[in-house]
Short mmCIF file of C-alpha atoms in Angstrom, two decimals:
data_model
loop_
_atom_site.label_atom_id
_atom_site.label_comp_id
_atom_site.label_asym_id
_atom_site.label_seq_id
_atom_site.Cartn_x
_atom_site.Cartn_y
_atom_site.Cartn_z
CA MET A 1 5.97 34.28 -3.54
CA ARG A 2 4.78 31.71 -1.10
CA THR A 3 1.81 30.37 -2.95
CA ALA A 4 -0.36 28.30 -0.38
CA LEU A 5 -3.08 26.28 -2.65
CA LEU A 6 -6.29 25.82 -0.09
CA VAL A 7 -7.11 22.68 -0.64
CA ALA A 8 -10.73 21.46 0.72
CA LEU A 9 -9.03 18.66 2.88
CA ALA A 10 -11.39 15.60 2.03
CA ALA A 11 -12.69 15.39 5.41
CA ALA A 12 -15.95 16.87 6.91
CA LEU A 13 -15.93 15.92 10.58
CA VAL A 14 -17.30 16.15 13.93
CA ALA A 15 -14.83 15.01 16.55
CA VAL A 16 -12.58 16.18 19.51
CA GLY A 17 -9.06 17.67 19.28
CA ARG A 18 -6.45 16.29 21.37
CA ALA A 19 -5.87 19.16 23.16
CA GLY A 20 -9.10 19.91 24.29
CA GLY A 21 -12.85 20.41 23.92
CA PRO A 22 -15.25 19.54 20.61
CA SER A 23 -15.13 20.99 18.08
CA VAL A 24 -16.65 21.22 14.62
CA ALA A 25 -14.93 20.86 11.48
CA ARG A 26 -17.45 22.07 9.12
CA PRO A 27 -17.75 20.93 5.10
CA ARG A 28 -16.82 23.76 2.91
CA GLN A 29 -19.50 25.82 1.47
CA ALA A 30 -19.61 25.50 -2.45
CA GLY A 31 -20.11 28.75 -4.02
CA GLN A 32 -17.48 31.11 -6.08
CA PRO A 33 -13.96 29.76 -5.15
CA GLN A 34 -10.99 32.51 -3.94
CA SER A 35 -8.10 32.58 -5.82
CA SER A 36 -4.65 34.84 -5.04
CA PRO A 37 -5.61 38.18 -5.66
CA THR A 38 -2.43 39.30 -6.53
CA GLU A 39 -1.42 36.38 -9.12
CA VAL A 40 -2.38 34.21 -12.46
CA ILE A 41 -1.01 31.53 -14.23
CA VAL A 42 -0.43 32.10 -17.92
CA GLN A 43 0.34 29.29 -20.37
CA PHE A 44 2.60 30.85 -23.31
CA HIS A 45 2.73 29.12 -26.53
CA PRO A 46 6.55 28.04 -27.76
CA GLY A 47 8.90 30.05 -28.40
CA PHE A 48 8.11 33.63 -26.59
CA ASN A 49 9.75 34.12 -23.39
CA PRO A 50 7.72 34.92 -20.67
CA ALA A 51 10.11 37.73 -19.13
CA THR A 52 9.60 39.92 -22.35
CA GLU A 53 6.25 39.09 -23.03
CA ILE A 54 4.53 39.73 -19.28
CA PRO A 55 5.57 43.31 -18.95
CA ALA A 56 4.47 43.92 -22.51
CA LEU A 57 1.33 42.44 -22.00
CA MET A 58 0.59 44.63 -18.64
CA ASP A 59 2.92 47.69 -17.46
CA GLY A 60 4.26 46.61 -14.25
CA ALA A 61 3.75 42.81 -14.29
CA LYS A 62 6.06 40.36 -13.00
CA LEU A 63 7.61 36.90 -13.55
CA SER A 64 7.49 35.09 -9.90
CA ARG A 65 8.36 31.62 -11.28
CA LYS A 66 8.12 29.06 -14.04
CA LEU A 67 5.52 26.40 -13.13
CA ARG A 68 6.83 24.43 -16.06
CA ALA A 69 9.53 25.39 -18.68
CA SER A 70 8.69 23.24 -22.05
CA ALA A 71 10.39 24.19 -25.56
CA THR A 72 7.70 21.98 -27.25
CA GLU A 73 4.27 23.29 -25.52
CA GLY A 74 5.84 26.79 -23.65
CA ASP A 75 6.10 27.56 -20.58
CA LEU A 76 3.62 27.82 -17.78
CA VAL A 77 4.18 30.35 -15.44
CA LEU A 78 2.74 32.19 -13.07
CA VAL A 79 2.60 35.93 -12.88
CA GLU A 80 2.81 38.69 -9.85
CA LEU A 81 0.14 41.83 -10.73
CA PRO A 82 1.44 45.56 -9.81
CA LYS A 83 -0.12 46.58 -6.77
CA GLY A 84 -3.93 47.43 -7.53
CA GLN A 85 -4.54 45.44 -10.47
CA SER A 86 -7.44 43.31 -9.69
CA VAL A 87 -7.44 39.34 -11.37
CA ALA A 88 -9.86 40.35 -13.53
CA ALA A 89 -7.66 43.25 -15.15
CA ALA A 90 -4.90 41.23 -15.41
CA LYS A 91 -7.15 38.03 -17.45
CA GLY A 92 -8.18 41.19 -19.79
CA ALA A 93 -4.75 42.29 -20.26
CA PHE A 94 -3.03 38.87 -20.94
CA ASP A 95 -6.22 37.70 -23.11
CA LYS A 96 -5.14 40.34 -25.88
CA GLY A 97 -2.14 38.26 -26.18
CA ARG A 98 -4.23 35.30 -27.14
CA ASP A 99 -5.10 35.38 -31.27
CA PRO A 100 -7.62 33.11 -32.91
CA ASP A 101 -5.07 32.07 -35.53
CA GLY A 102 -2.56 30.70 -32.75
CA ARG A 103 -0.11 33.33 -33.57
CA GLY A 104 -0.35 34.88 -30.41
CA SER A 105 2.03 34.42 -27.54
CA VAL A 106 -0.33 33.29 -24.65
CA ARG A 107 -2.61 29.88 -24.52
CA TYR A 108 -4.65 30.70 -21.43
CA VAL A 109 -4.49 33.04 -18.78
CA GLU A 110 -6.56 31.97 -15.48
CA GLU A 111 -6.89 32.46 -12.01
CA ASN A 112 -4.19 31.21 -9.52
CA PHE A 113 -7.15 29.23 -7.51
CA LYS A 114 -7.11 28.57 -4.00
CA VAL A 115 -7.98 25.04 -2.84
CA SER A 116 -8.90 23.13 0.84
CA LYS A 117 -8.15 20.20 2.31
CA MET A 118 -11.42 18.14 2.73
CA ALA A 119 -11.86 18.94 6.72
CA THR A 120 -10.27 16.48 9.48
CA THR A 121 -10.03 16.28 12.92
CA ASN A 122 -10.28 13.37 15.83
CA ASP A 123 -13.02 11.33 16.74
CA PRO A 124 -13.72 10.57 20.63
CA ASP A 125 -16.11 7.09 19.62
CA LEU A 126 -14.27 5.22 17.59
CA ARG A 127 -12.49 2.63 20.02
CA SER A 128 -8.94 2.24 19.44
CA GLY A 129 -7.80 -0.57 16.59
CA ALA A 130 -11.19 -0.65 15.18
CA LEU A 131 -10.11 -0.02 11.29
CA TRP A 132 -13.79 -0.74 9.84
CA GLY A 133 -12.37 0.82 6.30
CA MET A 134 -10.07 -2.05 6.26
CA THR A 135 -11.59 -5.42 7.66
CA GLY A 136 -15.91 -3.95 8.21
CA THR A 137 -18.48 -5.06 6.60
CA PHE A 138 -18.67 -2.15 4.24
CA GLY A 139 -14.99 -2.21 4.31
CA ILE A 140 -12.45 -2.83 1.29
CA GLN A 141 -11.84 -6.67 2.36
CA ALA A 142 -8.72 -6.00 2.67
CA PRO A 143 -7.88 -9.15 4.61
CA ALA A 144 -9.10 -11.04 1.84
CA ALA A 145 -7.03 -9.22 -0.45
CA TRP A 146 -3.88 -9.55 1.52
CA ASP A 147 -4.38 -13.65 1.43
CA SER A 148 -3.46 -12.67 -2.17
CA HIS A 149 -0.85 -9.89 -1.68
CA THR A 150 0.77 -7.89 0.57
CA ASP A 151 3.84 -6.51 -0.85
CA CYS A 152 3.93 -3.44 -3.02
CA SER A 153 7.70 -2.48 -2.05
CA ASN A 154 8.34 -1.76 -6.10
CA VAL A 155 5.32 0.32 -6.19
CA TYR A 156 5.21 4.17 -5.72
CA VAL A 157 2.60 6.59 -4.51
CA GLY A 158 2.65 10.57 -4.84
CA VAL A 159 0.91 12.10 -1.96
CA VAL A 160 -0.26 15.42 -3.38
CA ASP A 161 -1.38 17.05 0.04
CA GLU A 162 0.37 18.72 3.12
CA GLY A 163 3.72 16.97 4.25
CA VAL A 164 3.97 13.70 5.53
CA GLN A 165 6.17 12.46 9.06
CA TYR A 166 8.84 10.80 7.44
CA THR A 167 10.13 9.45 10.77
CA HIS A 168 6.62 8.13 12.18
CA PRO A 169 7.08 4.54 13.13
CA ASP A 170 4.33 3.64 11.52
CA LEU A 171 5.53 4.72 7.75
CA ALA A 172 9.33 5.50 7.93
CA ALA A 173 9.61 1.98 6.75
CA ASN A 174 7.50 2.64 3.54
CA MET A 175 8.56 6.66 2.84
CA TRP A 176 10.83 6.58 -0.66
CA THR A 177 14.55 7.85 0.01
CA ASN A 178 16.03 9.57 -3.00
CA ALA A 179 19.52 8.19 -1.91
CA ALA A 180 21.23 10.59 -4.31
CA GLU A 181 20.34 12.95 -2.33
CA ALA A 182 20.06 11.61 1.13
CA GLY A 183 23.76 10.62 0.28
CA GLY A 184 24.58 14.00 -1.11
CA VAL A 185 26.05 17.40 -0.35
CA PRO A 186 23.22 19.54 2.06
CA GLY A 187 22.44 22.39 0.36
CA ALA A 188 23.19 20.99 -3.14
CA ASP A 189 21.02 19.66 -6.19
CA ASP A 190 22.89 15.76 -6.12
CA ASP A 191 20.60 13.94 -8.79
CA GLY A 192 20.17 16.78 -11.19
CA ASN A 193 16.68 17.45 -11.51
CA GLY A 194 16.01 20.73 -10.34
CA TYR A 195 15.12 20.54 -6.49
CA VAL A 196 17.64 20.65 -3.86
CA ASP A 197 17.65 17.88 -0.88
CA ASP A 198 14.72 15.96 -1.96
CA VAL A 199 15.06 13.11 0.20
CA HIS A 200 11.77 12.36 0.61
CA GLY A 201 9.85 14.26 -2.04
CA TYR A 202 10.01 18.32 -2.28
CA ASP A 203 7.51 20.77 0.09
CA PHE A 204 6.45 23.37 -2.89
CA TYR A 205 4.28 25.19 -0.49
CA ASN A 206 7.59 26.27 1.35
CA ASN A 207 10.00 25.37 -1.39
CA LYS A 208 12.38 23.24 0.44
CA GLY A 209 13.39 19.78 0.13
CA ASP A 210 12.37 18.58 3.97
CA VAL A 211 8.56 18.12 3.57
CA PHE A 212 7.85 17.71 7.40
CA THR A 213 7.20 20.65 8.94
CA PRO A 214 5.81 20.92 12.69
CA THR A 215 4.85 24.42 12.42
CA ASP A 216 2.55 23.71 9.47
CA GLY A 217 0.83 20.72 11.14
CA ASP A 218 0.80 18.30 8.11
CA ALA A 219 -1.90 16.16 9.96
CA HIS A 220 -3.41 15.93 6.78
CA GLY A 221 -0.73 14.16 4.47
CA THR A 222 0.42 12.09 7.26
CA HIS A 223 -2.83 10.39 8.36
CA VAL A 224 -4.05 9.78 4.45
CA SER A 225 -0.19 8.46 4.32
CA GLY A 226 -1.14 5.85 6.70
CA THR A 227 -4.35 4.90 5.00
CA ILE A 228 -2.16 4.09 1.87
CA GLY A 229 0.86 2.62 3.19
CA GLY A 230 1.32 2.34 7.04
CA VAL A 231 3.54 -0.22 7.93
CA ALA A 232 2.32 -4.07 9.15
CA ASN A 233 3.25 -6.58 11.26
CA ASN A 234 5.25 -4.30 13.36
CA SER A 235 2.92 -4.62 16.63
CA ILE A 236 1.97 -0.84 16.54
CA GLY A 237 -0.91 1.26 15.71
CA VAL A 238 -2.36 0.68 11.49
CA SER A 239 -2.07 -1.64 8.77
CA GLY A 240 -2.24 0.73 5.35
CA VAL A 241 -4.02 -0.99 2.41
CA CYS A 242 -0.39 -1.77 1.40
CA TRP A 243 2.02 -3.08 3.60
CA SER A 244 4.96 -2.69 1.87
CA ILE A 245 4.97 0.15 -0.14
CA LYS A 246 7.20 3.57 -1.21
CA ILE A 247 5.10 6.71 -0.37
CA ILE A 248 6.46 10.17 -1.82
CA SER A 249 5.40 13.53 -0.56
CA ALA A 250 4.51 15.96 -2.91
CA LYS A 251 3.58 18.77 -0.16
CA PHE A 252 1.75 22.09 -1.46
CA LEU A 253 -0.56 22.68 0.93
CA GLY A 254 -0.23 24.31 4.66
CA PRO A 255 -1.80 25.45 7.46
CA ASN A 256 -4.20 27.48 5.33
CA GLY A 257 -4.57 24.87 2.61
CA GLY A 258 -2.87 26.15 -1.37
CA TYR A 259 -3.28 26.99 -4.61
CA ILE A 260 -3.16 25.24 -7.45
CA ALA A 261 0.31 26.64 -9.11
CA GLY A 262 1.49 24.65 -6.32
CA ALA A 263 -0.32 21.69 -7.26
CA VAL A 264 0.72 21.72 -10.86
CA GLN A 265 4.01 21.98 -9.93
CA ALA A 266 3.54 18.80 -7.15
CA LEU A 267 2.01 16.90 -9.73
CA ASP A 268 4.84 17.55 -12.57
CA TYR A 269 7.35 16.49 -9.81
CA LEU A 270 6.13 13.34 -9.78
CA THR A 271 5.41 12.58 -13.51
CA GLN A 272 9.61 13.73 -14.02
CA LEU A 273 10.51 11.42 -10.97
CA LYS A 274 8.71 8.55 -13.05
CA LEU A 275 9.97 10.14 -16.81
CA ARG A 276 13.62 10.30 -15.47
CA LYS A 277 14.22 8.24 -12.47
CA GLY A 278 12.06 5.13 -13.72
CA LEU A 279 10.03 4.97 -10.29
CA ASN A 280 7.45 2.48 -10.94
CA ILE A 281 4.76 5.43 -9.43
CA VAL A 282 0.64 4.11 -10.02
CA ALA A 283 -0.92 7.44 -8.44
CA SER A 284 -0.95 9.95 -6.80
CA SER A 285 -3.77 10.72 -3.95
CA ASN A 286 -5.21 14.16 -4.04
CA SER A 287 -7.69 14.53 -0.84
CA TRP A 288 -8.45 18.11 -1.94
CA GLY A 289 -10.44 19.96 -4.26
CA CYS A 290 -12.00 23.73 -4.50
CA GLY A 291 -15.78 23.08 -5.61
CA SER A 292 -17.59 23.45 -8.59
CA SER A 293 -16.61 26.95 -10.12
CA CYS A 294 -12.63 26.70 -10.03
CA TYR A 295 -11.98 24.49 -13.49
CA SER A 296 -8.50 24.88 -14.15
CA GLN A 297 -6.93 24.32 -17.85
CA SER A 298 -2.86 24.52 -15.86
CA LEU A 299 -4.05 21.42 -13.50
CA PHE A 300 -5.84 19.54 -16.46
CA ASP A 301 -2.96 19.67 -18.49
CA ALA A 302 -0.81 18.63 -15.47
CA ILE A 303 -2.89 15.79 -14.99
CA SER A 304 -3.01 14.76 -18.49
CA ARG A 305 0.55 14.85 -19.13
CA ALA A 306 1.25 12.29 -15.67
CA TYR A 307 -1.52 10.45 -16.91
CA ASN A 308 0.22 10.10 -20.23
CA ALA A 309 3.43 8.83 -18.01
CA GLY A 310 1.31 6.19 -16.61
CA ILE A 311 -0.42 7.72 -13.59
CA LEU A 312 -3.56 8.07 -11.87
CA PHE A 313 -5.15 10.89 -10.50
CA ILE A 314 -7.19 9.75 -7.43
CA ALA A 315 -9.61 12.52 -6.04
CA ALA A 316 -11.58 12.96 -2.97
CA ALA A 317 -14.93 14.07 -4.43
CA GLY A 318 -15.95 16.54 -1.70
CA ASN A 319 -17.35 17.51 1.57
CA GLU A 320 -20.18 20.30 0.65
CA ALA A 321 -22.92 17.50 0.03
CA THR A 322 -23.64 18.52 -3.81
CA THR A 323 -24.20 16.95 -6.52
CA ALA A 324 -22.99 20.02 -8.17
CA VAL A 325 -19.19 18.63 -10.14
CA SER A 326 -16.36 19.30 -7.93
CA TYR A 327 -13.44 20.10 -8.82
CA PRO A 328 -10.21 18.11 -9.47
CA ALA A 329 -12.82 14.91 -8.92
CA GLY A 330 -14.90 16.11 -11.88
CA TYR A 331 -12.64 16.71 -14.53
CA LYS A 332 -14.06 14.27 -17.06
CA HIS A 333 -10.84 12.39 -17.98
CA PRO A 334 -9.38 8.70 -18.23
CA GLY A 335 -6.52 9.27 -15.64
CA VAL A 336 -9.59 10.93 -13.10
CA THR A 337 -11.18 8.92 -10.23
CA GLY A 338 -13.29 10.48 -7.64
CA VAL A 339 -14.09 9.18 -4.42
CA ALA A 340 -17.55 9.33 -1.88
CA ALA A 341 -17.52 8.62 1.08
CA LEU A 342 -19.29 5.84 3.68
CA GLN A 343 -19.88 5.55 6.76
CA SER A 344 -19.62 2.04 8.31
CA ASP A 345 -22.93 0.68 8.09
CA GLY A 346 -22.92 1.47 4.61
CA ALA A 347 -24.92 4.72 4.18
CA LEU A 348 -23.21 7.46 1.70
CA ALA A 349 -21.94 9.97 4.34
CA SER A 350 -23.76 13.25 5.12
CA TYR A 351 -21.35 15.69 3.86
CA SER A 352 -20.22 13.73 0.59
CA ASN A 353 -20.53 15.02 -2.60
CA ARG A 354 -22.52 12.94 -5.27
CA GLY A 355 -23.37 12.22 -8.39
CA THR A 356 -26.95 12.12 -10.18
CA ALA A 357 -28.32 9.73 -12.39
CA SER A 358 -27.95 12.21 -15.29
CA ASN A 359 -24.79 13.11 -14.51
CA PRO A 360 -22.77 10.30 -12.37
CA TRP A 361 -19.25 12.09 -11.92
CA VAL A 362 -18.41 10.18 -8.55
CA HIS A 363 -16.74 7.00 -10.17
CA ILE A 364 -17.05 4.96 -6.77
CA GLY A 365 -16.94 4.77 -2.94
CA ALA A 366 -15.05 4.00 -0.07
CA PRO A 367 -15.29 4.44 3.76
CA GLY A 368 -14.47 7.92 5.00
CA SER A 369 -16.05 8.06 8.22
CA GLY A 370 -14.19 7.44 11.37
CA ILE A 371 -10.61 6.26 9.73
CA LYS A 372 -8.10 5.64 12.44
CA SER A 373 -4.78 6.76 11.04
CA THR A 374 -1.27 7.96 11.26
CA VAL A 375 -0.81 11.79 12.70
CA PRO A 376 2.34 14.04 13.24
CA SER A 377 4.19 13.29 16.76
CA ASN A 378 4.19 9.40 16.09
CA THR A 379 0.69 9.22 17.34
CA TYR A 380 -3.06 8.09 15.49
CA ALA A 381 -6.32 10.06 15.23
CA THR A 382 -9.79 9.34 13.29
CA TYR A 383 -10.64 12.03 10.68
CA SER A 384 -13.77 11.42 8.49
CA GLY A 385 -14.11 13.02 5.26
CA THR A 386 -13.80 12.23 1.41
CA SER A 387 -10.10 13.00 2.16
CA MET A 388 -10.49 9.73 4.22
CA ALA A 389 -12.11 7.97 1.32
CA CYS A 390 -9.32 8.82 -1.21
CA PRO A 391 -6.34 7.26 0.08
CA HIS A 392 -8.46 3.78 0.43
CA VAL A 393 -8.53 3.56 -4.11
CA SER A 394 -4.86 4.61 -3.99
CA GLY A 395 -3.62 1.97 -2.09
CA ALA A 396 -5.93 -0.19 -3.26
CA ALA A 397 -4.46 1.07 -6.75
CA ALA A 398 -0.60 -0.24 -6.21
CA LEU A 399 -1.79 -3.53 -5.07
CA TYR A 400 -3.28 -4.29 -7.67
CA LYS A 401 -0.06 -2.94 -9.92
CA ALA A 402 1.81 -4.74 -7.39
CA GLU A 403 -0.21 -8.14 -8.34
CA TYR A 404 -0.15 -7.52 -11.86
CA PRO A 405 2.79 -5.10 -12.68
CA ALA A 406 2.77 -4.63 -16.33
CA ALA A 407 -0.80 -3.42 -16.19
CA THR A 408 -1.55 -0.51 -17.47
CA ALA A 409 -2.78 2.83 -15.91
CA ASP A 410 -6.41 1.80 -17.44
CA GLN A 411 -6.03 -1.21 -17.03
CA VAL A 412 -5.88 -0.47 -13.02
CA LYS A 413 -8.43 2.16 -12.80
CA ALA A 414 -11.14 -0.53 -14.77
CA ALA A 415 -10.38 -3.19 -12.66
CA ILE A 416 -10.75 -1.09 -9.62
CA LEU A 417 -14.42 0.06 -11.02
CA ARG A 418 -15.19 -2.89 -12.53
CA SER A 419 -14.98 -5.01 -9.30
CA ALA A 420 -16.96 -2.51 -7.41
CA THR A 421 -19.32 -4.00 -4.94
CA PRO A 422 -22.89 -2.91 -6.12
CA THR A 423 -23.96 -0.71 -2.58
CA ALA A 424 -27.77 1.03 -2.28
CA SER A 425 -26.30 4.24 -1.58
CA LEU A 426 -24.24 4.29 -3.96
CA ALA A 427 -26.68 3.67 -6.85
CA ASN A 428 -28.42 5.65 -9.32
CA GLY A 429 -25.62 7.76 -10.33
CA ILE A 430 -24.36 8.39 -7.08
CA THR A 431 -21.23 7.31 -8.55
CA SER A 432 -21.10 5.68 -11.47
CA THR A 433 -20.14 2.02 -10.68
CA GLY A 434 -23.11 2.13 -8.31
CA GLY A 435 -20.51 0.58 -5.90
CA ARG A 436 -17.79 0.55 -3.11
CA LEU A 437 -13.74 -0.62 -3.36
CA ASN A 438 -13.68 -4.18 -2.98
CA ALA A 439 -9.94 -4.85 -2.87
CA ALA A 440 -9.98 -8.51 -3.13
CA ASP A 441 -12.70 -8.71 -5.86
CA MET A 442 -10.31 -6.33 -7.96
CA LEU A 443 -7.35 -8.77 -7.73
CA ARG A 444 -8.97 -11.41 -9.48
CA ILE A 445 -9.57 -9.14 -12.66
CA VAL A 446 -6.34 -10.24 -14.98
CA PRO A 447 -5.96 -7.29 -17.23
CA GLY A 448 -6.67 -8.59 -20.73
CA VAL A 449 -8.60 -11.73 -19.64
CA ALA A 450 -12.25 -11.27 -19.52
CA PRO A 451 -13.61 -12.57 -16.38
CA THR A 452 -15.56 -15.80 -15.97
CA CYS A 453 -17.22 -17.11 -13.10
CA SER A 454 -19.67 -19.57 -11.94
CA CYS A 455 -23.25 -18.32 -10.44
CA ALA A 456 -26.67 -19.63 -9.65
CA SER A 457 -29.57 -19.23 -11.53
CA ASN A 458 -30.51 -15.83 -9.98
CA GLN A 459 -27.40 -14.54 -10.69
CA TYR A 460 -25.56 -12.90 -13.53
CA CYS A 461 -21.30 -12.76 -14.08
CA ALA A 462 -19.84 -9.28 -14.11
CA SER A 463 -15.97 -8.78 -13.90
CA GLY A 464 -15.74 -12.46 -12.67
CA ILE A 465 -18.14 -11.69 -9.80
CA CYS A 466 -21.67 -13.12 -9.15
CA TYR A 467 -24.39 -10.37 -8.37
CA SER A 468 -27.53 -11.04 -7.84
CA CYS A 469 -30.22 -10.82 -10.93
CA PRO A 470 -32.71 -7.45 -10.82
CA SER A 471 -35.44 -8.04 -8.25
CA THR A 472 -38.12 -8.54 -11.57
CA CYS A 473 -35.70 -11.58 -13.03
CA THR A 474 -35.59 -15.15 -11.99
CA THR A 475 -32.53 -15.62 -14.10
CA CYS A 476 -30.26 -13.12 -16.40
CA THR A 477 -27.66 -12.93 -17.56
CA SER A 478 -27.12 -9.28 -16.91
CA SER A 479 -28.25 -6.42 -14.89
CA THR A 480 -30.86 -5.52 -17.25
CA SER A 481 -31.20 -9.04 -19.32
CA CYS A 482 -33.73 -11.24 -18.31
CA SER A 483 -34.27 -14.73 -19.59
CA SER A 484 -37.20 -15.38 -17.07
CA CYS A 485 -39.58 -13.29 -14.85
CA VAL A 486 -40.85 -12.99 -11.28
CA LEU A 487 -44.12 -14.31 -11.23
CA GLY A 488 -46.50 -10.93 -12.44
CA TYR A 489 -43.97 -9.45 -14.66
CA ARG A 490 -43.05 -10.10 -18.37
CA GLY A 491 -41.29 -8.74 -21.31
CA ALA A 492 -38.51 -6.29 -22.30
CA ALA A 493 -36.49 -7.28 -19.17
CA CYS A 494 -39.44 -8.13 -16.87
CA THR A 495 -40.49 -4.07 -16.61
CA ILE A 496 -44.09 -5.09 -17.79
CA ARG A 497 -46.13 -5.57 -14.84
CA CYS A 498 -48.93 -8.30 -15.02
CA ASN A 499 -52.08 -6.51 -13.37
CA PRO A 500 -53.39 -3.70 -15.01
CA ALA A 501 -56.66 -4.27 -14.08
CA GLY A 502 -59.15 -4.90 -16.90
CA ALA A 503 -56.66 -5.32 -19.67
CA LEU A 504 -57.31 -7.88 -21.97
CA VAL A 505 -55.78 -10.86 -23.51
CA SER A 506 -56.58 -13.85 -25.11
CA LYS A 507 -54.80 -16.21 -22.28
CA CYS A 508 -53.59 -15.44 -18.89
CA SER A 509 -50.42 -17.18 -19.86
CA THR A 510 -49.35 -14.77 -21.80
CA CYS A 511 -48.73 -12.47 -18.77
CA CYS A 512 -48.66 -15.07 -16.07
CA SER A 513 -46.37 -17.59 -15.26
CA GLY A 514 -48.19 -18.91 -13.28
CA ALA A 515 -52.26 -19.20 -12.49
CA CYS A 516 -54.58 -16.09 -12.92
CA ILE A 517 -57.16 -15.15 -11.55
CA SER A 518 -59.17 -15.23 -15.07
CA ASN A 519 -58.02 -16.12 -18.39
CA LYS A 520 -60.10 -12.89 -19.82
CA LEU A 521 -57.68 -10.30 -17.52
CA LYS A 522 -54.35 -9.84 -17.79
CA GLN A 523 -53.71 -10.65 -13.90
CA CYS A 524 -51.80 -12.70 -11.70
CA LYS A 525 -52.34 -13.85 -8.34
#
């Protein structure tokens, strides 16, 4: 059964389609997520055969397909429900297979949540060639990074999304080609990895090797790929964050989105390519989501398997304009990086999800509004959304791995986050870093080396970069430690105001660093 994982495309935008009049792609509304009404995902414990356990737990239920086979962890399967049975009833039936002491056959059962892309369409107001996300004031400072490194030819990024037009003239040279399948027998699994004809990746939506299906559209997957790795110096179109890279298409989204089951298979496909073929995959780019009520254990486990293999999970924060945690970007997992969207003026995009001071679940901001990139039919279009912000970070991860081949996944993520440029619209918990992606500063952070810098007296050094002291400090050693206060402040990182009227002190100098109104009052001029 086709499992179309409705991934909320991380792009919410107002624009005009190429074919005609104006259209508005509205942000997906937060709320109870949809799920497949005919399927559930079941994780069995090791030693149990799903084919025999499934009908024993629920009469009429059938094994649809195995999502993952593991002798040590147990099989993860998609179960087709009998006609007329609800998901709630199925969850109840399979829950009976669980046992508190761990001897039952079922580890967990969950809905096959529907996910959606974070919304895209064309924007007619952006002039051709205006790649502000790369070169603008609030862009990722790509030209300065390119001065240091442009060659990512030994680094791979998996695009877990729609398919990719691998023949696009601005992508073809940077698409991964599976040599065994490209030179093998059509219709055969030439490399023995369980997937037939996976030349440039695999289509888990249609269950076939060809990752580009024109009737499916595949514009979203093609667009994010151009931001990650559009070919440079070819006198056409756009340039990606990495000028030369290897992009692997792990398609699980169709015209109407997809389901969690497909995302799990796509991630595991990338993990196995790294473990079995030794491909240097640094990250998966995930511009999709399903809101705040669709936590999936099976997806979390797949992210963990990828992370254990050294693959980061870069995710769009979502386009609901909410502070509610949205999955998968909101997973509290060391391998996950959630990305918010910025406008070209440095403001947080109105549609972008964001964190709060008490729960800064989004990590960093990146260009997301008015982003020009590749789309099918060998053309280009301008989209907006957190979908467009996410691949900027995915490309940066590849750029860092190319510069520092021995860097671990943790070191790559740390460099991205530690070098974030402080940005007012992303502060106060909107993102955990309080800043936006800066590819140039990222490359200055050497793995395992404590960064140093020489800063002015009104600045402090963090991750090898100089930042301005807090507004109440004249000299400081960090964002919270002041060694000298601005006139009118004192104590505890200069947080105490010096002029509460009527507060008596023996000498004005205990409060003020300069002249004072009266030696008897705690007041400064």
